[in-house]
Amino acid sequence: LKFEGKKYHSIWYDRDKVYIIDQRFLPDQFVIERIKTADQMITAIKDMHLRGAPLLGIAGAYGTFLAHRESFSKPEPEEYYENKINVLRNCRPTAVNLSWGVGKIDSLIKSGLELTRVLAGAKALERHEVEACKNIGGNGFGLLRDLSNITGGRPVNVMTHCNAGWLATIDYGTASAPVFFARDENIEVHVWVSETRPLNQGGKLTAWEYFHENISHTVVSDNSCGYLLRNGMVDIVIVGADRVARNGDTANKIGTYLKALAAKANNVPFYIAAPLSTIDFSINSGKDIRIEERDENELKYMSEVPMVHELSPALNHAFDITPADLITGIITERGIYKPGELLRMNL
Ligand code: MRU
């Protein structure tokens, strides 16, 4: 994404530090955070300075490199390193990309590579994910082009949820990549961006990205999505994913399942866009996916203003599972698959 004329990734390494865009400050302020230690990376992930499955994967990769680098100056380097990467891979449990990124760099370290080559491995993983998202864009674009052929000149209406744009990945995004491709090919697209309570990743981040990319979009409340789907205002739903099981069941931001149900009831195609790093071939179904529960105060307060009586308990599941039978297809860098086809994929 270009911001004020300059091109950015959402994470990058320069000299001896990792840099991220601190997403907590958007859309008001564009703040870049410098990360020098594994502990700083752990805090950035836990407290959601950065978030989004593919970005968590690369943050995990750089965090593992940092833990390895600092372990050299510790009295018990191996113990130090193992403890840090354990905390790192578990600090957000639902997105499989985090443990994927940690695992990739950990295996380079365990194979005895020298430090500079471990760093090169993390940078290569970053480039790999950018390329994956670009290809997701190319593959998903065909769906929007086909829809534009039947909408008779009016813009194709896409609905999305949460933020699966370049901030959540490294560049391009997953769910947003086909939209960027359509814009580049002069296909008119309009995106319904659901605000995504309680942390408002849709309103704060996705709308900000689309604004800066000149993509026509409208922010809507999460609760209005059934209404829009029922009234013919949506041609396709495309969302990202945090973990896809072998049978195609998909964990994504809480509220995704309700959109999938409403899409099915109204014959609107519902697509997941995700790189292969988000597919967890070690689990058979969504039942095996751990759903992160976050602090109840995320629900009970908005910018420190109480929204709920302080003595009322709140339950804050951050993700839900959309069963495979509600998913029309999964857009990956390799192509678009029906959920059931993942079982036959040979990786
Ligand atoms: O809690 P978050 O903001 O990390 O949740 C993010 C999502 O649910 C995204 O939709 C998902 O990670 C896909 S990002 C391409």
CSV table of C-alpha atoms and ligand atoms in Angstrom, one decimal:
chain,number,residue,atom,x,y,z
A,1,LEU,CA,0.0,0.0,0.0
A,2,LYS,CA,1.0,3.5,-0.7
A,3,PHE,CA,0.6,6.0,2.2
A,4,GLU,CA,1.4,9.6,1.5
A,5,GLY,CA,3.3,8.6,-1.7
A,6,LYS,CA,5.5,6.0,0.0
A,7,LYS,CA,5.1,2.2,-0.5
A,8,TYR,CA,5.0,0.1,2.7
A,9,HIS,CA,4.8,-3.5,3.8
A,10,SER,CA,3.0,-4.0,7.1
A,11,ILE,CA,6.3,-5.5,8.5
A,12,TRP,CA,9.9,-5.2,7.4
A,13,TYR,CA,13.4,-5.7,8.6
A,14,ASP,CA,16.1,-3.0,8.3
A,15,ARG,CA,19.6,-3.0,9.7
A,16,ASP,CA,19.1,-4.8,13.1
A,17,LYS,CA,15.4,-4.2,13.8
A,18,VAL,CA,12.0,-5.2,12.8
A,19,TYR,CA,9.5,-2.5,11.9
A,20,ILE,CA,5.7,-2.7,12.0
A,21,ILE,CA,2.8,-0.4,11.5
A,22,ASP,CA,1.2,-0.1,14.9
A,23,GLN,CA,-2.4,-0.8,13.9
A,24,ARG,CA,-3.8,0.4,17.2
A,25,PHE,CA,-3.5,4.0,16.1
A,26,LEU,CA,-5.2,3.8,12.8
A,27,PRO,CA,-7.2,5.4,11.2
A,28,ASP,CA,-6.1,8.6,13.2
A,29,GLN,CA,-2.4,8.2,13.1
A,30,PHE,CA,0.2,6.3,11.1
A,31,VAL,CA,2.7,5.1,13.7
A,32,ILE,CA,5.7,2.9,12.9
A,33,GLU,CA,7.0,0.8,15.8
A,34,ARG,CA,10.6,-0.5,16.1
A,35,ILE,CA,11.0,-4.0,17.5
A,36,LYS,CA,14.4,-5.0,18.9
A,37,THR,CA,13.7,-8.0,21.1
A,38,ALA,CA,11.6,-11.2,21.1
A,39,ASP,CA,9.7,-9.8,24.2
A,40,GLN,CA,8.7,-6.7,22.3
A,41,MET,CA,7.4,-8.9,19.5
A,42,ILE,CA,5.4,-11.0,21.9
A,43,THR,CA,3.8,-7.8,23.4
A,44,ALA,CA,3.1,-6.4,19.9
A,45,ILE,CA,1.3,-9.7,19.0
A,46,LYS,CA,-0.6,-10.1,22.3
A,47,ASP,CA,-1.7,-6.5,22.5
A,48,MET,CA,-2.6,-6.4,18.8
A,49,HIS,CA,-0.2,-3.7,17.6
A,50,LEU,CA,-0.2,-6.1,14.7
A,51,ARG,CA,-2.8,-8.7,13.8
A,52,GLY,CA,-4.2,-10.7,10.9
A,53,ALA,CA,-3.1,-14.3,10.2
A,54,PRO,CA,-0.5,-14.0,7.4
A,55,LEU,CA,1.1,-11.0,9.2
A,56,LEU,CA,1.2,-13.0,12.5
A,57,GLY,CA,3.1,-15.7,10.6
A,58,ILE,CA,5.9,-13.3,9.5
A,59,ALA,CA,5.9,-11.7,13.0
A,60,GLY,CA,6.4,-15.2,14.4
A,61,ALA,CA,9.3,-15.8,11.9
A,62,TYR,CA,11.1,-12.5,12.8
A,63,GLY,CA,10.3,-13.0,16.5
A,64,THR,CA,12.0,-16.5,16.4
A,65,PHE,CA,15.1,-14.9,14.7
A,66,LEU,CA,15.2,-12.3,17.5
A,67,ALA,CA,14.9,-14.9,20.2
A,68,HIS,CA,17.8,-16.9,18.6
A,69,ARG,CA,20.0,-13.8,18.2
A,70,GLU,CA,19.6,-12.6,21.8
A,71,SER,CA,20.1,-16.2,23.1
A,72,PHE,CA,23.8,-15.9,22.3
A,73,SER,CA,24.3,-13.5,25.2
A,74,LYS,CA,22.4,-15.6,27.8
A,75,PRO,CA,23.9,-18.0,30.3
A,76,GLU,CA,21.6,-20.9,29.1
A,77,PRO,CA,21.0,-20.0,25.4
A,78,GLU,CA,19.0,-23.1,24.4
A,79,GLU,CA,16.7,-22.9,27.4
A,80,TYR,CA,16.2,-19.2,26.8
A,81,TYR,CA,15.4,-19.7,23.1
A,82,GLU,CA,13.0,-22.6,23.7
A,83,ASN,CA,11.1,-20.7,26.4
A,84,LYS,CA,10.7,-17.6,24.2
A,85,ILE,CA,9.5,-19.4,21.1
A,86,ASN,CA,7.0,-21.3,23.2
A,87,VAL,CA,5.5,-18.1,24.4
A,88,LEU,CA,5.7,-16.6,21.0
A,89,ARG,CA,3.9,-19.5,19.1
A,90,ASN,CA,1.1,-19.5,21.7
A,91,CYS,CA,0.4,-15.9,22.3
A,92,ARG,CA,-2.5,-15.9,19.9
A,93,PRO,CA,-3.9,-19.4,19.5
A,94,THR,CA,-6.4,-19.4,16.6
A,95,ALA,CA,-4.3,-18.2,13.5
A,96,VAL,CA,-2.2,-21.2,12.5
A,97,ASN,CA,0.2,-18.9,10.6
A,98,LEU,CA,1.9,-17.9,13.9
A,99,SER,CA,3.1,-21.4,14.7
A,100,TRP,CA,3.8,-21.9,11.0
A,101,GLY,CA,6.1,-18.9,10.9
A,102,VAL,CA,7.8,-19.9,14.2
A,103,GLY,CA,8.2,-23.5,13.0
A,104,LYS,CA,9.8,-22.5,9.6
A,105,ILE,CA,12.5,-20.4,11.2
A,106,ASP,CA,13.0,-22.8,14.1
A,107,SER,CA,13.8,-25.6,11.7
A,108,LEU,CA,16.4,-23.4,9.9
A,109,ILE,CA,18.0,-22.7,13.3
A,110,LYS,CA,17.9,-26.3,14.3
A,111,SER,CA,19.5,-27.3,11.0
A,112,GLY,CA,22.6,-25.2,12.2
A,113,LEU,CA,22.4,-22.3,9.8
A,114,GLU,CA,24.4,-19.2,10.7
A,115,LEU,CA,22.5,-16.1,11.9
A,116,THR,CA,22.6,-14.1,8.7
A,117,ARG,CA,21.1,-17.1,6.8
A,118,VAL,CA,18.4,-17.5,9.4
A,119,LEU,CA,17.5,-13.8,8.8
A,120,ALA,CA,17.6,-14.4,5.1
A,121,GLY,CA,15.1,-17.2,5.7
A,122,ALA,CA,12.7,-14.9,7.5
A,123,LYS,CA,12.9,-12.3,4.8
A,124,ALA,CA,12.3,-15.0,2.2
A,125,LEU,CA,9.2,-16.1,4.1
A,126,GLU,CA,8.0,-12.4,4.0
A,127,ARG,CA,8.5,-12.3,0.2
A,128,HIS,CA,6.8,-15.7,-0.1
A,129,GLU,CA,3.6,-14.4,1.6
A,130,VAL,CA,3.5,-11.3,-0.5
A,131,GLU,CA,3.7,-13.4,-3.7
A,132,ALA,CA,1.0,-15.7,-2.3
A,133,CYS,CA,-1.4,-12.8,-1.7
A,134,LYS,CA,-0.6,-11.4,-5.2
A,135,ASN,CA,-1.6,-14.8,-6.7
A,136,ILE,CA,-4.8,-14.9,-4.5
A,137,GLY,CA,-5.6,-11.6,-6.1
A,138,GLY,CA,-5.1,-12.9,-9.6
A,139,ASN,CA,-7.1,-16.0,-8.9
A,140,GLY,CA,-10.0,-14.2,-7.2
A,141,PHE,CA,-10.1,-11.5,-9.8
A,142,GLY,CA,-11.8,-13.9,-12.2
A,143,LEU,CA,-14.8,-14.2,-9.9
A,144,LEU,CA,-15.3,-10.5,-9.9
A,145,ARG,CA,-14.8,-10.2,-13.7
A,146,ASP,CA,-17.4,-12.9,-14.3
A,147,LEU,CA,-19.8,-11.1,-11.9
A,148,SER,CA,-19.3,-7.8,-13.7
A,149,ASN,CA,-20.3,-9.5,-16.9
A,150,ILE,CA,-23.7,-10.2,-15.4
A,151,THR,CA,-24.3,-7.1,-13.4
A,152,GLY,CA,-24.9,-5.1,-16.6
A,153,GLY,CA,-22.5,-2.2,-15.9
A,154,ARG,CA,-23.3,-1.5,-12.3
A,155,PRO,CA,-20.5,-2.1,-9.8
A,156,VAL,CA,-20.0,-5.5,-8.4
A,157,ASN,CA,-21.0,-5.5,-4.7
A,158,VAL,CA,-18.6,-7.3,-2.5
A,159,MET,CA,-19.1,-7.8,1.2
A,160,THR,CA,-16.2,-8.4,3.6
A,161,HIS,CA,-15.6,-8.7,7.3
A,162,CYS,CA,-12.8,-7.7,9.7
A,163,ASN,CA,-9.5,-6.7,8.0
A,164,ALA,CA,-8.0,-9.1,5.4
A,165,GLY,CA,-6.2,-6.3,3.6
A,166,TRP,CA,-2.5,-5.5,3.3
A,167,LEU,CA,-2.2,-4.5,6.9
A,168,ALA,CA,-3.3,-8.1,7.9
A,169,THR,CA,-0.9,-9.7,5.4
A,170,ILE,CA,2.3,-8.0,4.2
A,171,ASP,CA,1.0,-6.6,1.0
A,172,TYR,CA,-2.2,-6.9,-1.2
A,173,GLY,CA,-4.2,-8.7,1.5
A,174,THR,CA,-6.2,-11.9,1.0
A,175,ALA,CA,-9.9,-10.9,0.7
A,176,SER,CA,-8.9,-7.5,-0.6
A,177,ALA,CA,-6.4,-8.7,-3.2
A,178,PRO,CA,-9.1,-9.6,-5.9
A,179,VAL,CA,-10.6,-6.1,-5.3
A,180,PHE,CA,-7.3,-4.4,-6.0
A,181,PHE,CA,-6.8,-6.5,-9.2
A,182,ALA,CA,-10.4,-5.6,-10.3
A,183,ARG,CA,-9.7,-1.9,-9.8
A,184,ASP,CA,-6.4,-2.2,-11.8
A,185,GLU,CA,-8.4,-3.8,-14.6
A,186,ASN,CA,-11.1,-1.1,-14.6
A,187,ILE,CA,-13.8,-3.3,-13.3
A,188,GLU,CA,-16.1,-1.4,-11.0
A,189,VAL,CA,-16.4,-2.8,-7.5
A,190,HIS,CA,-18.0,-1.5,-4.4
A,191,VAL,CA,-17.2,-3.1,-1.0
A,192,TRP,CA,-19.5,-3.3,2.0
A,193,VAL,CA,-17.1,-3.2,5.0
A,194,SER,CA,-18.6,-4.5,8.2
A,195,GLU,CA,-17.3,-2.6,11.2
A,196,THR,CA,-16.4,-5.8,13.1
A,197,ARG,CA,-17.2,-5.3,16.8
A,198,PRO,CA,-15.6,-5.2,19.3
A,199,LEU,CA,-12.3,-4.0,18.0
A,200,ASN,CA,-13.6,-2.6,14.7
A,201,GLN,CA,-10.9,-3.9,12.4
A,202,GLY,CA,-13.3,-3.3,9.5
A,203,GLY,CA,-14.2,0.3,10.2
A,204,LYS,CA,-10.7,1.3,11.5
A,205,LEU,CA,-8.4,-0.7,9.1
A,206,THR,CA,-10.2,-2.0,6.0
A,207,ALA,CA,-12.0,1.3,5.3
A,208,TRP,CA,-8.7,3.2,5.8
A,209,GLU,CA,-7.0,0.9,3.3
A,210,TYR,CA,-9.8,1.3,0.7
A,211,PHE,CA,-9.9,5.0,1.2
A,212,HIS,CA,-6.2,5.3,0.5
A,213,GLU,CA,-6.5,2.9,-2.5
A,214,ASN,CA,-9.4,4.8,-4.0
A,215,ILE,CA,-11.8,1.8,-3.8
A,216,SER,CA,-15.5,2.6,-3.5
A,217,HIS,CA,-16.6,1.3,-0.1
A,218,THR,CA,-19.3,1.8,2.6
A,219,VAL,CA,-18.9,0.9,6.3
A,220,VAL,CA,-21.9,-0.9,7.7
A,221,SER,CA,-22.8,-2.3,11.1
A,222,ASP,CA,-22.2,-6.0,11.6
A,223,ASN,CA,-25.8,-6.5,12.3
A,224,SER,CA,-26.9,-5.0,8.9
A,225,CYS,CA,-25.3,-7.6,6.8
A,226,GLY,CA,-28.3,-10.0,6.8
A,227,TYR,CA,-30.5,-7.1,5.6
A,228,LEU,CA,-28.1,-6.2,2.8
A,229,LEU,CA,-27.8,-9.9,1.7
A,230,ARG,CA,-31.6,-10.4,1.7
A,231,ASN,CA,-32.2,-7.2,-0.3
A,232,GLY,CA,-30.0,-8.1,-3.3
A,233,MET,CA,-27.3,-5.6,-2.3
A,234,VAL,CA,-24.4,-8.1,-2.3
A,235,ASP,CA,-23.1,-10.1,-5.3
A,236,ILE,CA,-20.3,-12.0,-3.4
A,237,VAL,CA,-18.9,-12.3,0.1
A,238,ILE,CA,-15.1,-12.7,0.4
A,239,VAL,CA,-13.5,-12.9,3.8
A,240,GLY,CA,-10.1,-14.0,5.1
A,241,ALA,CA,-9.3,-16.9,7.4
A,242,ASP,CA,-7.3,-17.6,10.5
A,243,ARG,CA,-7.2,-21.4,10.2
A,244,VAL,CA,-8.8,-23.7,7.6
A,245,ALA,CA,-9.1,-27.4,8.6
A,246,ARG,CA,-8.6,-30.2,6.1
A,247,ASN,CA,-12.4,-30.6,5.5
A,248,GLY,CA,-12.7,-26.8,4.7
A,249,ASP,CA,-14.2,-25.7,8.0
A,250,THR,CA,-12.8,-22.2,8.5
A,251,ALA,CA,-12.0,-20.1,11.6
A,252,ASN,CA,-12.3,-16.3,11.0
A,253,LYS,CA,-13.3,-13.2,12.9
A,254,ILE,CA,-16.4,-13.6,15.1
A,255,GLY,CA,-19.4,-12.8,12.9
A,256,THR,CA,-18.2,-14.6,9.8
A,257,TYR,CA,-20.4,-17.5,10.4
A,258,LEU,CA,-23.5,-15.3,10.5
A,259,LYS,CA,-22.6,-13.8,7.2
A,260,ALA,CA,-22.1,-17.3,5.7
A,261,LEU,CA,-25.5,-18.4,6.9
A,262,ALA,CA,-27.2,-15.3,5.5
A,263,ALA,CA,-25.3,-15.7,2.2
A,264,LYS,CA,-26.4,-19.3,1.9
A,265,ALA,CA,-30.1,-18.4,2.7
A,266,ASN,CA,-30.0,-15.8,-0.1
A,267,ASN,CA,-28.0,-17.7,-2.7
A,268,VAL,CA,-25.0,-15.3,-2.6
A,269,PRO,CA,-21.6,-17.0,-3.1
A,270,PHE,CA,-19.4,-17.1,0.0
A,271,TYR,CA,-15.6,-17.3,-0.5
A,272,ILE,CA,-12.7,-17.6,1.8
A,273,ALA,CA,-9.4,-16.1,0.6
A,274,ALA,CA,-6.3,-17.5,2.3
A,275,PRO,CA,-2.8,-18.5,1.6
A,276,LEU,CA,-1.7,-22.2,2.0
A,277,SER,CA,0.0,-21.1,5.2
A,278,THR,CA,-3.4,-20.7,6.8
A,279,ILE,CA,-4.5,-24.3,6.0
A,280,ASP,CA,-3.8,-26.6,8.8
A,281,PHE,CA,-3.5,-30.1,7.3
A,282,SER,CA,-2.9,-31.6,10.7
A,283,ILE,CA,-6.6,-31.2,11.8
A,284,ASN,CA,-9.6,-32.8,10.3
A,285,SER,CA,-12.3,-30.3,11.1
A,286,GLY,CA,-13.2,-27.0,12.8
A,287,LYS,CA,-13.9,-28.9,16.0
A,288,ASP,CA,-10.1,-29.1,16.5
A,289,ILE,CA,-9.6,-25.3,16.2
A,290,ARG,CA,-9.0,-23.5,19.4
A,291,ILE,CA,-11.0,-20.3,19.6
A,292,GLU,CA,-9.3,-17.4,21.3
A,293,GLU,CA,-11.2,-15.7,24.1
A,294,ARG,CA,-10.1,-12.2,24.7
A,295,ASP,CA,-10.6,-9.8,27.6
A,296,GLU,CA,-14.2,-9.0,28.4
A,297,ASN,CA,-13.3,-5.3,28.6
A,298,GLU,CA,-12.8,-5.2,24.9
A,299,LEU,CA,-16.6,-5.6,24.7
A,300,LYS,CA,-17.5,-3.6,27.8
A,301,TYR,CA,-15.7,-0.4,27.0
A,302,MET,CA,-15.2,1.7,23.9
A,303,SER,CA,-12.2,4.1,24.2
A,304,GLU,CA,-12.5,3.6,27.9
A,305,VAL,CA,-16.2,4.7,27.9
A,306,PRO,CA,-18.3,2.0,29.5
A,307,MET,CA,-20.9,0.3,27.2
A,308,VAL,CA,-22.0,-2.3,29.7
A,309,HIS,CA,-22.7,-2.2,33.4
A,310,GLU,CA,-19.3,-2.9,35.0
A,311,LEU,CA,-20.8,-5.8,37.0
A,312,SER,CA,-22.4,-7.5,34.0
A,313,PRO,CA,-20.1,-10.3,32.8
A,314,ALA,CA,-19.2,-10.4,29.1
A,315,LEU,CA,-18.0,-13.2,26.9
A,316,ASN,CA,-15.6,-12.3,24.1
A,317,HIS,CA,-14.9,-15.0,21.6
A,318,ALA,CA,-12.6,-13.5,19.0
A,319,PHE,CA,-13.4,-16.0,16.2
A,320,ASP,CA,-16.0,-18.4,15.0
A,321,ILE,CA,-16.1,-21.5,12.7
A,322,THR,CA,-17.9,-21.4,9.4
A,323,PRO,CA,-18.6,-25.0,8.4
A,324,ALA,CA,-17.4,-26.1,5.0
A,325,ASP,CA,-21.0,-26.6,3.6
A,326,LEU,CA,-21.6,-22.9,3.8
A,327,ILE,CA,-18.4,-22.1,1.8
A,328,THR,CA,-18.6,-21.9,-2.0
A,329,GLY,CA,-14.8,-21.9,-2.5
A,330,ILE,CA,-11.4,-21.2,-1.0
A,331,ILE,CA,-9.3,-18.8,-3.0
A,332,THR,CA,-5.6,-19.7,-2.6
A,333,GLU,CA,-2.4,-18.8,-4.4
A,334,ARG,CA,-2.7,-22.2,-6.2
A,335,GLY,CA,-6.2,-21.7,-7.5
A,336,ILE,CA,-9.8,-21.8,-6.2
A,337,TYR,CA,-10.8,-25.0,-4.4
A,338,LYS,CA,-14.1,-26.4,-3.2
A,339,PRO,CA,-13.7,-27.0,0.6
A,340,GLY,CA,-13.8,-30.8,0.1
A,341,GLU,CA,-11.0,-30.7,-2.4
A,342,LEU,CA,-8.4,-29.7,0.3
A,343,LEU,CA,-8.4,-33.3,1.5
A,344,ARG,CA,-7.0,-34.3,-1.8
A,345,MET,CA,-4.4,-31.6,-2.1
A,346,ASN,CA,-0.9,-32.9,-2.3
A,347,LEU,CA,1.5,-30.5,-0.6
B,1,MRU,O1,-8.2,-10.7,15.7
B,1,MRU,P1,-7.6,-10.4,14.4
B,1,MRU,O2,-7.8,-9.0,14.0
B,1,MRU,O3,-6.2,-10.9,14.3
B,1,MRU,O4,-8.5,-11.3,13.4
B,1,MRU,C1,-8.1,-11.2,12.0
B,1,MRU,C2,-9.1,-11.9,11.1
B,1,MRU,O5,-10.0,-12.6,11.6
B,1,MRU,C3,-8.8,-11.9,9.7
B,1,MRU,O6,-10.0,-11.9,8.9
B,1,MRU,C4,-7.9,-13.0,9.3
B,1,MRU,O7,-6.8,-13.1,10.1
B,1,MRU,C5,-7.5,-13.0,7.9
B,1,MRU,S1,-6.2,-11.8,7.6
B,1,MRU,C6,-5.8,-11.9,5.9
